[in-house]
């Protein structure tokens, strides 16, 4: 029975955290993005995120996107400086070509910092990408 279950592999979908300037508040903010580097759109996207380190835990955040076009990205949430010190997990579920996909992304504690930022072409921003 178990051998008959096919679990599809998620490819060309990434999470990124960028450091963006906020014009409205005149601040530099950390933001989490979902990136679709596929040739087709993905749909019915659910993302559940939380931070943790030992007994210290954040609230669970839930996000929904109807559709994310091919070769694009979408801002998911603002990341407060305090949570950058924690392990941050993003659990993703979505449909592509009538198939349900699932993947978990982990940003390890203290890995989100200015010194490791790289250019993310799809977003045209500097940030950190987890595949």
PDB file of C-alpha atoms in Angstrom:
ATOM      1  CA  UNK A   1       0.000   0.000   0.000  1.00  0.00           C
ATOM      2  CA  UNK A   2       2.633   2.540   1.040  1.00  0.00           C
ATOM      3  CA  UNK A   3       4.701   1.781  -2.058  1.00  0.00           C
ATOM      4  CA  UNK A   4       1.746   2.834  -4.236  1.00  0.00           C
ATOM      5  CA  UNK A   5       1.651   6.377  -2.830  1.00  0.00           C
ATOM      6  CA  UNK A   6       3.531   8.818  -5.026  1.00  0.00           C
ATOM      7  CA  UNK A   7       4.774  11.935  -3.312  1.00  0.00           C
ATOM      8  CA  UNK A   8       5.623  14.545  -5.969  1.00  0.00           C
ATOM      9  CA  UNK A   9       8.885  16.450  -5.594  1.00  0.00           C
ATOM     10  CA  UNK A  10       8.628  20.240  -5.403  1.00  0.00           C
ATOM     11  CA  UNK A  11      10.970  21.924  -7.864  1.00  0.00           C
ATOM     12  CA  UNK A  12      11.543  25.575  -8.788  1.00  0.00           C
ATOM     13  CA  UNK A  13       9.618  26.903  -5.779  1.00  0.00           C
ATOM     14  CA  UNK A  14      11.577  28.836  -3.141  1.00  0.00           C
ATOM     15  CA  UNK A  15      11.153  30.987  -0.058  1.00  0.00           C
ATOM     16  CA  UNK A  16      13.175  34.169   0.312  1.00  0.00           C
ATOM     17  CA  UNK A  17      13.633  36.780   2.986  1.00  0.00           C
ATOM     18  CA  UNK A  18      14.581  40.248   1.770  1.00  0.00           C
ATOM     19  CA  UNK A  19      15.555  43.494   3.441  1.00  0.00           C
ATOM     20  CA  UNK A  20      13.366  46.177   1.841  1.00  0.00           C
ATOM     21  CA  UNK A  21      13.081  49.902   2.385  1.00  0.00           C
ATOM     22  CA  UNK A  22       9.553  50.866   3.481  1.00  0.00           C
ATOM     23  CA  UNK A  23       8.721  54.268   1.963  1.00  0.00           C
ATOM     24  CA  UNK A  24       5.693  54.805   4.179  1.00  0.00           C
ATOM     25  CA  UNK A  25       7.450  54.267   7.510  1.00  0.00           C
ATOM     26  CA  UNK A  26      10.998  55.185   6.373  1.00  0.00           C
ATOM     27  CA  UNK A  27      12.372  51.902   7.767  1.00  0.00           C
ATOM     28  CA  UNK A  28      14.230  48.846   6.487  1.00  0.00           C
ATOM     29  CA  UNK A  29      11.961  45.812   6.913  1.00  0.00           C
ATOM     30  CA  UNK A  30      12.593  42.075   6.579  1.00  0.00           C
ATOM     31  CA  UNK A  31       9.916  40.419   4.414  1.00  0.00           C
ATOM     32  CA  UNK A  32       9.259  36.789   3.487  1.00  0.00           C
ATOM     33  CA  UNK A  33       8.454  36.021  -0.164  1.00  0.00           C
ATOM     34  CA  UNK A  34       7.286  32.950  -2.034  1.00  0.00           C
ATOM     35  CA  UNK A  35       9.018  32.566  -5.425  1.00  0.00           C
ATOM     36  CA  UNK A  36       7.601  30.574  -8.327  1.00  0.00           C
ATOM     37  CA  UNK A  37      10.443  29.897 -10.791  1.00  0.00           C
ATOM     38  CA  UNK A  38       8.330  27.358 -12.723  1.00  0.00           C
ATOM     39  CA  UNK A  39       7.122  27.784 -16.300  1.00  0.00           C
ATOM     40  CA  UNK A  40       3.497  27.529 -15.109  1.00  0.00           C
ATOM     41  CA  UNK A  41       1.391  29.188 -12.420  1.00  0.00           C
ATOM     42  CA  UNK A  42       0.671  27.529  -9.090  1.00  0.00           C
ATOM     43  CA  UNK A  43      -2.741  27.754  -7.409  1.00  0.00           C
ATOM     44  CA  UNK A  44      -4.580  27.428  -4.089  1.00  0.00           C
ATOM     45  CA  UNK A  45      -1.442  28.248  -2.123  1.00  0.00           C
ATOM     46  CA  UNK A  46      -1.432  27.843   1.651  1.00  0.00           C
ATOM     47  CA  UNK A  47       1.537  28.807   3.822  1.00  0.00           C
ATOM     48  CA  UNK A  48       1.766  28.162   7.556  1.00  0.00           C
ATOM     49  CA  UNK A  49       4.721  29.764   9.328  1.00  0.00           C
ATOM     50  CA  UNK A  50       6.138  29.934  12.829  1.00  0.00           C
ATOM     51  CA  UNK A  51       9.398  30.546  14.637  1.00  0.00           C
ATOM     52  CA  UNK A  52      10.950  28.482  17.421  1.00  0.00           C
ATOM     53  CA  UNK A  53      14.065  27.926  19.511  1.00  0.00           C
ATOM     54  CA  UNK A  54      13.728  25.455  22.356  1.00  0.00           C
ATOM     55  CA  UNK A  55      10.770  26.536  24.523  1.00  0.00           C
ATOM     56  CA  UNK A  56      10.525  29.916  22.790  1.00  0.00           C
ATOM     57  CA  UNK A  57       7.832  29.924  20.063  1.00  0.00           C
ATOM     58  CA  UNK A  58       6.005  32.499  17.985  1.00  0.00           C
ATOM     59  CA  UNK A  59       2.377  32.510  16.994  1.00  0.00           C
ATOM     60  CA  UNK A  60       1.440  30.445  13.958  1.00  0.00           C
ATOM     61  CA  UNK A  61       0.717  32.582  10.906  1.00  0.00           C
ATOM     62  CA  UNK A  62      -1.452  31.367   8.017  1.00  0.00           C
ATOM     63  CA  UNK A  63      -1.446  32.860   4.522  1.00  0.00           C
ATOM     64  CA  UNK A  64      -3.402  32.099   1.360  1.00  0.00           C
ATOM     65  CA  UNK A  65      -2.799  33.056  -2.247  1.00  0.00           C
ATOM     66  CA  UNK A  66      -5.229  32.142  -5.028  1.00  0.00           C
ATOM     67  CA  UNK A  67      -2.587  32.055  -7.750  1.00  0.00           C
ATOM     68  CA  UNK A  68       1.089  32.860  -8.283  1.00  0.00           C
ATOM     69  CA  UNK A  69       2.042  33.329 -11.945  1.00  0.00           C
ATOM     70  CA  UNK A  70       5.085  31.663 -13.498  1.00  0.00           C
ATOM     71  CA  UNK A  71       8.455  33.347 -12.897  1.00  0.00           C
ATOM     72  CA  UNK A  72       7.147  35.640 -10.167  1.00  0.00           C
ATOM     73  CA  UNK A  73       7.127  36.190  -6.422  1.00  0.00           C
ATOM     74  CA  UNK A  74       4.682  37.366  -3.768  1.00  0.00           C
ATOM     75  CA  UNK A  75       5.251  38.985  -0.389  1.00  0.00           C
ATOM     76  CA  UNK A  76       3.968  36.687   2.346  1.00  0.00           C
ATOM     77  CA  UNK A  77       4.710  38.385   5.654  1.00  0.00           C
ATOM     78  CA  UNK A  78       6.682  41.024   7.519  1.00  0.00           C
ATOM     79  CA  UNK A  79       9.383  39.505   9.719  1.00  0.00           C
ATOM     80  CA  UNK A  80      10.062  41.387  12.947  1.00  0.00           C
ATOM     81  CA  UNK A  81      13.696  41.637  14.044  1.00  0.00           C
ATOM     82  CA  UNK A  82      13.000  39.525  17.141  1.00  0.00           C
ATOM     83  CA  UNK A  83      12.025  36.452  15.095  1.00  0.00           C
ATOM     84  CA  UNK A  84      15.250  36.529  13.054  1.00  0.00           C
ATOM     85  CA  UNK A  85      16.994  35.055  16.117  1.00  0.00           C
ATOM     86  CA  UNK A  86      14.723  31.987  15.890  1.00  0.00           C
ATOM     87  CA  UNK A  87      14.414  29.071  13.476  1.00  0.00           C
ATOM     88  CA  UNK A  88      11.691  30.126  11.021  1.00  0.00           C
ATOM     89  CA  UNK A  89       9.637  27.432   9.283  1.00  0.00           C
ATOM     90  CA  UNK A  90       7.345  27.942   6.291  1.00  0.00           C
ATOM     91  CA  UNK A  91       5.126  24.977   5.358  1.00  0.00           C
ATOM     92  CA  UNK A  92       3.814  25.310   1.822  1.00  0.00           C
ATOM     93  CA  UNK A  93       0.959  23.480   0.091  1.00  0.00           C
ATOM     94  CA  UNK A  94      -0.186  24.233  -3.465  1.00  0.00           C
ATOM     95  CA  UNK A  95      -1.649  22.799  -6.675  1.00  0.00           C
ATOM     96  CA  UNK A  96       0.112  22.687 -10.044  1.00  0.00           C
ATOM     97  CA  UNK A  97      -1.209  20.732 -13.023  1.00  0.00           C
ATOM     98  CA  UNK A  98      -3.972  19.194 -10.866  1.00  0.00           C
ATOM     99  CA  UNK A  99      -1.416  17.739  -8.442  1.00  0.00           C
ATOM    100  CA  UNK A 100      -1.094  18.626  -4.767  1.00  0.00           C
ATOM    101  CA  UNK A 101       2.435  19.535  -3.637  1.00  0.00           C
ATOM    102  CA  UNK A 102       3.892  20.101  -0.190  1.00  0.00           C
ATOM    103  CA  UNK A 103       7.249  21.411   1.005  1.00  0.00           C
ATOM    104  CA  UNK A 104       8.772  22.769   4.214  1.00  0.00           C
ATOM    105  CA  UNK A 105      11.363  25.557   4.170  1.00  0.00           C
ATOM    106  CA  UNK A 106      13.608  26.306   7.163  1.00  0.00           C
ATOM    107  CA  UNK A 107      15.570  29.482   7.804  1.00  0.00           C
ATOM    108  CA  UNK A 108      17.942  28.532  10.626  1.00  0.00           C
ATOM    109  CA  UNK A 109      18.266  30.853  13.610  1.00  0.00           C
ATOM    110  CA  UNK A 110      20.587  33.830  13.156  1.00  0.00           C
ATOM    111  CA  UNK A 111      21.040  33.023   9.427  1.00  0.00           C
ATOM    112  CA  UNK A 112      19.033  36.055   8.305  1.00  0.00           C
ATOM    113  CA  UNK A 113      21.464  38.982   8.301  1.00  0.00           C
ATOM    114  CA  UNK A 114      22.770  41.735   6.024  1.00  0.00           C
ATOM    115  CA  UNK A 115      26.151  40.085   5.415  1.00  0.00           C
ATOM    116  CA  UNK A 116      24.668  37.110   3.509  1.00  0.00           C
ATOM    117  CA  UNK A 117      22.242  38.939   1.213  1.00  0.00           C
ATOM    118  CA  UNK A 118      22.445  38.107  -2.510  1.00  0.00           C
ATOM    119  CA  UNK A 119      20.544  39.446  -5.523  1.00  0.00           C
ATOM    120  CA  UNK A 120      17.320  37.557  -6.244  1.00  0.00           C
ATOM    121  CA  UNK A 121      16.636  38.134  -9.960  1.00  0.00           C
ATOM    122  CA  UNK A 122      12.922  37.303  -9.978  1.00  0.00           C
ATOM    123  CA  UNK A 123      12.218  39.787  -7.172  1.00  0.00           C
ATOM    124  CA  UNK A 124      14.880  42.310  -8.199  1.00  0.00           C
ATOM    125  CA  UNK A 125      15.818  42.545  -4.507  1.00  0.00           C
ATOM    126  CA  UNK A 126      18.611  41.454  -2.218  1.00  0.00           C
ATOM    127  CA  UNK A 127      17.846  38.630   0.164  1.00  0.00           C
ATOM    128  CA  UNK A 128      18.344  35.068   1.334  1.00  0.00           C
ATOM    129  CA  UNK A 129      16.820  32.125  -0.551  1.00  0.00           C
ATOM    130  CA  UNK A 130      16.001  28.654   0.792  1.00  0.00           C
ATOM    131  CA  UNK A 131      15.341  25.915  -1.751  1.00  0.00           C
TER     132      UNK A 131
END
